Amino acid sequence: MATLEAIKYSRGKLLVLDQLRLPHEHHYDEVSTAEEAFDCIRSMRVRGAPAIAIVAALAHAVELHNGSCTATTPEEIITHIDSRLDYLKESRPTAVDLSNAIALLKAAIRAAQIDGKKHPEAKDAILTGYITAAERILEKDLQTNKSIGAFGATWLQQQYDASSERPISVLTHCNTGSLATSGHGTALGIIRSLHEGGLLKHAYCTETRPYNQGSRLTSFELVFEGIPSTLITDSMAGALFNLHKEHMNIGAVIVGADRVVRNGDTANKIGTYSLAVLARHHGVKFVVAAPTTSIDLETETGKGIKIEERKAEELTQISGAVVNADGTVDTSKSVRVAIADQRIGVWNPAFDVTPNELIDAIVTEKGTVVKGADGKFDFSTVMPERWAAIVPADSSPASSPNHASQKPLGDPQQDSTTTAPSYRKHLLDTHKQLVSISSISGHEVEVANFLHTYLPKLGFETWLQALPSSNTSSGYLPERYNVVARPRSSSSSGDSGPRLLVTSHIDVVPPYIPYHISASSEDQITSDTLITGRGSVDAKASVAAQIIAVQELVSSKQISPADVQLLFVVGEETTGDGMRFFSDSQRALQTKKNSTASTFKAAIFGEPTENKLACGHKGITFGRITARGKAGHSGYPWLGKSATEVLIRALDKILSTDLGSSERYGNTTVNVGRIEGGVAANVIPKFAEAEVSVRIAVGDKETGAEIIRGRLKEILDEVDGDALSMESRGGYGPVECDCDVDGFETMVANYGTDVPHLVGDHVSYLYGPGTILVAHGDDEGLKVRDLEEAVEGYKKLIKHVLGS
């Protein structure tokens, strides 16, 4: 079933499915040069904006891998690669994915680590940087498509209250599935997700003249997937809506996009505009599915899109496999026939532009963007870093003339329950931009880059601290970053560095949940307004509040800018590798002669503590408990030994045993997170294992984990020491924090933090907005009041530490 792979790649070899031969032939062309890729794209043997970008990027990667570049100096190598990429860009100038991929690849070769290297090491570093970046484009596309599918299906379900009892039908145009991408698809990906969720009644696809991508490709994919579907001509859509909308519950037209510009105008396959007009007339939602790489923020409106015009023969002639008299298709014979007088004049644009007024939603891998109250799309919510870097501040929808009559977020008159602080708008905007970026642990680069771009605008000097990567072929790639920032003019006479570290983490747990605010418009925001989304509490609320608190104190000259440093780390939700790396780096610098590395007096850690000052938190350790038995027939259990039974008895004993408690931290608790064992119901299991985590309330930070591991081993030995063993994975005992500060309620946290990962003689404080009880759930959220109280709380803590 590999026929739905449009692209097959291994390093040094690229195969591209010739889609002009579908659905009757499945033939792959080997593409090994930029010229072959150009012809493949131009002739439409490969099509679809994501697939075009992938083929162009990988074709040149194959060239480079196979030794096509004879340049020797870094400058000559970069010039050579640039020229090849510029050539490939002209194969499909409308496709912004291709332009964005080329920009990314050019940046990758310039970021290659060549300092101190000579030829050929420097050349190898540049070529490896390109090849790795090209391969990453392929890898990321599949996850992007699946995210688009999930977001689009969820949005449509909400619009129509769709269910398995009341599924919806949709219409799609052109081909936007596995054959246009690396897999799953964009618009067709939404249809797939609806079908998988039992929410799809029927899918209609247009033939999509003049190249018939709908009839040749989309219909092929729909049949292949077993999705109930019907093919129609492009000119039947109006009749379909008029005659079948009600009883088929047709809810949406879903299309892809070659390019979406800043105002939402969308270039897509010719005929898309007509479908949008018909959909609006018949009350059918019109949805564009596009990865953020297809969004062109530099082009303001659709008038700036270059529309490719294609050959007249595509409209006046057609090719296909021969149909025999008995109705069978002879794929070995292909014929081209004229379907129009060859003397007729022809206008054959490949694309048209659908104006944003006719589009209801644009679905990206970062979430679904709908028009605001002013009727405009605001892409800053899904691509804040690129928006901040490209779009002038006065061009933002929030600052457009349509918003002139609205009160600013910080206007005290808008809040009926309390006087809003002057920084409310700034705080909420910062929080929104952070939460709108998906930053699941291990994938934090976009939010780090956003902060690196955003904080200098607020008066901070900012650095990215790159973590080493162990999962790439090149060994070290700065794909994950801690963000370090200090207020400008922060040098002091003693140059001893900042005395206070204010820190939180920028990674979140899966799955990504889009940002949402309960107020229908800005002027209705009050202190009771609810904000939800993944990371809205843990811990982007702390990040936003810390930024504003430091900025407020420095600008009002209540603290010296030289005394404070911000640190936002990755990986807290998993291994703590971000804070560990920062801590190790600080200690390494401090050992160097004449080092100016900071020795912090105190550190304030941001975590959801309900704006209470934590006196500490429980420790934690992880373990894998393994049971080994003897396999046998289940009808004769006395002939074997059940590893699963032994494991269950051990776990029962662990859960019923008091592992220790303390007055401050309460009881030590155990969570059995995963159990696995056996091979079949009628076989005595030879092997079983469980993964457990223990929240530790005994001992101190250094001894607590070892105490618990010892107690667990005693239990395992008591149950069956021969059959049971445990492998431990790190951990620490209870962590103390300073909570002796006037004006704060106090608490003790049952969860782990980065506090123990920052090594040093500093005093630690743990504080932040929101409750951990919702932090990892579907309803993660907090109120505006919580954010504003956190700003004041952080200000109070900072002044307490610095004696201001």
CSV table of C-alpha atoms in Angstrom, one decimal, residues 186-348:
chain,number,residue,atom,x,y,z
A,186,THR,CA,-4.0,19.3,4.8
A,187,ALA,CA,-7.7,19.7,3.6
A,188,LEU,CA,-8.0,16.0,2.9
A,189,GLY,CA,-6.3,15.5,6.3
A,190,ILE,CA,-9.3,17.3,7.9
A,191,ILE,CA,-11.6,15.0,6.0
A,192,ARG,CA,-9.6,11.9,7.1
A,193,SER,CA,-9.7,13.1,10.8
A,194,LEU,CA,-13.5,13.7,10.5
A,195,HIS,CA,-13.9,10.1,9.1
A,196,GLU,CA,-11.7,8.6,11.8
A,197,GLY,CA,-13.7,10.3,14.5
A,198,GLY,CA,-17.1,9.1,13.1
A,199,LEU,CA,-18.1,12.7,12.2
A,200,LEU,CA,-18.1,12.4,8.4
A,201,LYS,CA,-21.3,11.5,6.5
A,202,HIS,CA,-19.9,11.9,2.9
A,203,ALA,CA,-17.1,13.6,1.0
A,204,TYR,CA,-17.6,15.2,-2.4
A,205,CYS,CA,-14.6,16.0,-4.6
A,206,THR,CA,-14.5,18.1,-7.8
A,207,GLU,CA,-12.7,16.8,-10.8
A,208,THR,CA,-10.6,20.1,-10.8
A,209,ARG,CA,-10.1,21.0,-14.4
A,210,PRO,CA,-7.9,21.3,-16.3
A,211,TYR,CA,-5.4,18.9,-14.8
A,212,ASN,CA,-8.1,16.8,-13.1
A,213,GLN,CA,-6.2,16.4,-9.8
A,214,GLY,CA,-9.6,15.8,-8.1
A,215,SER,CA,-10.7,13.0,-10.4
A,216,ARG,CA,-7.3,11.4,-10.8
A,217,LEU,CA,-5.8,11.8,-7.3
A,218,THR,CA,-8.3,12.8,-4.6
A,219,SER,CA,-10.9,10.3,-5.7
A,220,PHE,CA,-8.2,7.6,-5.7
A,221,GLU,CA,-7.2,8.5,-2.1
A,222,LEU,CA,-10.8,8.6,-0.9
A,223,VAL,CA,-11.5,5.2,-2.4
A,224,PHE,CA,-8.2,3.8,-1.0
A,225,GLU,CA,-9.1,5.0,2.5
A,226,GLY,CA,-12.6,3.6,2.3
A,227,ILE,CA,-14.2,7.1,2.8
A,228,PRO,CA,-17.7,7.4,1.5
A,229,SER,CA,-17.3,9.8,-1.5
A,230,THR,CA,-18.7,11.0,-4.7
A,231,LEU,CA,-16.9,12.7,-7.7
A,232,ILE,CA,-18.6,15.8,-9.3
A,233,THR,CA,-17.6,18.2,-12.1
A,234,ASP,CA,-16.4,21.6,-11.1
A,235,SER,CA,-19.6,23.1,-12.4
A,236,MET,CA,-21.9,21.0,-10.3
A,237,ALA,CA,-21.1,22.5,-6.9
A,238,GLY,CA,-24.0,25.0,-6.9
A,239,ALA,CA,-26.5,22.4,-7.8
A,240,LEU,CA,-25.1,20.1,-5.1
A,241,PHE,CA,-25.6,22.7,-2.4
A,242,ASN,CA,-29.0,23.6,-3.7
A,243,LEU,CA,-30.4,20.1,-3.9
A,244,HIS,CA,-28.5,18.1,-1.3
A,245,LYS,CA,-27.3,20.5,1.4
A,246,GLU,CA,-30.1,19.8,3.9
A,247,HIS,CA,-30.5,16.0,3.7
A,248,MET,CA,-26.7,15.3,3.3
A,249,ASN,CA,-25.9,17.9,6.0
A,250,ILE,CA,-23.3,19.6,3.9
A,251,GLY,CA,-21.4,21.8,6.3
A,252,ALA,CA,-18.2,22.9,4.6
A,253,VAL,CA,-16.0,23.4,1.6
A,254,ILE,CA,-12.5,22.5,2.6
A,255,VAL,CA,-9.6,23.5,0.4
A,256,GLY,CA,-5.8,23.7,0.6
A,257,ALA,CA,-3.7,26.7,-0.2
A,258,ASP,CA,-0.6,27.5,-2.3
A,259,ARG,CA,-0.3,30.9,-0.5
A,260,VAL,CA,-2.2,32.8,2.2
A,261,VAL,CA,-1.2,36.4,2.6
A,262,ARG,CA,-1.3,38.6,5.6
A,263,ASN,CA,-5.0,39.7,5.3
A,264,GLY,CA,-6.1,36.1,4.7
A,265,ASP,CA,-6.6,36.3,0.9
A,266,THR,CA,-5.8,32.8,-0.4
A,267,ALA,CA,-4.3,31.6,-3.7
A,268,ASN,CA,-5.3,28.0,-4.5
A,269,LYS,CA,-6.1,25.9,-7.5
A,270,ILE,CA,-8.3,27.6,-10.1
A,271,GLY,CA,-11.9,27.2,-9.3
A,272,THR,CA,-11.5,27.8,-5.5
A,273,TYR,CA,-12.9,31.3,-5.7
A,274,SER,CA,-16.0,30.1,-7.5
A,275,LEU,CA,-16.6,27.5,-4.7
A,276,ALA,CA,-16.2,30.2,-2.1
A,277,VAL,CA,-18.9,32.4,-3.7
A,278,LEU,CA,-21.3,29.5,-3.9
A,279,ALA,CA,-20.6,28.4,-0.4
A,280,ARG,CA,-21.3,31.9,1.0
A,281,HIS,CA,-24.6,32.1,-1.0
A,282,HIS,CA,-25.8,28.7,0.3
A,283,GLY,CA,-24.6,29.2,3.9
A,284,VAL,CA,-21.9,26.6,3.8
A,285,LYS,CA,-18.7,27.2,5.8
A,286,PHE,CA,-15.6,27.8,3.7
A,287,VAL,CA,-12.4,26.5,5.3
A,288,VAL,CA,-8.8,26.8,4.2
A,289,ALA,CA,-6.3,24.3,5.5
A,290,ALA,CA,-2.7,25.5,5.3
A,291,PRO,CA,0.5,25.0,7.4
A,292,THR,CA,2.0,28.2,8.7
A,293,THR,CA,4.8,27.8,6.1
A,294,SER,CA,2.1,28.6,3.5
A,295,ILE,CA,1.3,31.9,5.2
A,296,ASP,CA,3.1,34.9,3.6
A,297,LEU,CA,3.1,37.8,6.0
A,298,GLU,CA,5.3,40.0,3.7
A,299,THR,CA,2.6,40.2,1.1
A,300,GLU,CA,-0.3,42.3,2.5
A,301,THR,CA,-3.1,41.3,0.1
A,302,GLY,CA,-3.9,38.9,-2.7
A,303,LYS,CA,-3.1,41.6,-5.3
A,304,GLY,CA,0.5,40.9,-4.6
A,305,ILE,CA,0.3,37.3,-5.5
A,306,LYS,CA,1.9,36.3,-8.8
A,307,ILE,CA,-0.4,34.0,-10.7
A,308,GLU,CA,1.2,31.4,-13.0
A,309,GLU,CA,-0.3,30.9,-16.4
A,310,ARG,CA,0.0,27.5,-18.0
A,311,LYS,CA,0.1,26.1,-21.6
A,312,ALA,CA,-3.0,26.2,-23.8
A,313,GLU,CA,-2.7,22.5,-24.5
A,314,GLU,CA,-3.6,21.7,-20.9
A,315,LEU,CA,-7.1,23.0,-21.6
A,316,THR,CA,-7.6,21.9,-25.2
A,317,GLN,CA,-6.1,18.4,-24.9
A,318,ILE,CA,-6.2,15.5,-22.5
A,319,SER,CA,-4.3,12.3,-21.9
A,320,GLY,CA,-5.4,9.0,-20.4
A,321,ALA,CA,-5.2,5.3,-20.4
A,322,VAL,CA,-7.1,3.5,-23.2
A,323,VAL,CA,-10.5,2.1,-22.3
A,324,ASN,CA,-11.3,-1.1,-24.2
A,325,ALA,CA,-14.6,-2.0,-25.7
A,326,ASP,CA,-15.5,-4.2,-22.8
A,327,GLY,CA,-14.9,-1.3,-20.3
A,328,THR,CA,-11.5,-2.5,-19.0
A,329,VAL,CA,-8.7,0.0,-18.7
A,330,ASP,CA,-5.5,-0.9,-20.6
A,331,THR,CA,-2.8,0.9,-18.6
A,332,SER,CA,-0.1,-0.1,-21.1
A,333,LYS,CA,-1.6,2.2,-23.7
A,334,SER,CA,-2.0,5.9,-23.3
A,335,VAL,CA,-3.4,8.3,-25.8
A,336,ARG,CA,-3.7,12.1,-26.0
A,337,VAL,CA,-6.8,13.5,-27.6
A,338,ALA,CA,-8.0,17.0,-28.6
A,339,ILE,CA,-11.1,18.1,-26.8
A,340,ALA,CA,-11.4,21.6,-28.3
A,341,ASP,CA,-10.6,23.3,-31.6
A,342,GLN,CA,-6.9,23.8,-31.4
A,343,ARG,CA,-7.2,27.3,-32.9
A,344,ILE,CA,-9.2,28.7,-30.1
A,345,GLY,CA,-7.6,31.3,-27.8
A,346,VAL,CA,-7.0,30.0,-24.3
A,347,TRP,CA,-6.6,31.7,-20.9
A,348,ASN,CA,-5.3,29.1,-18.4
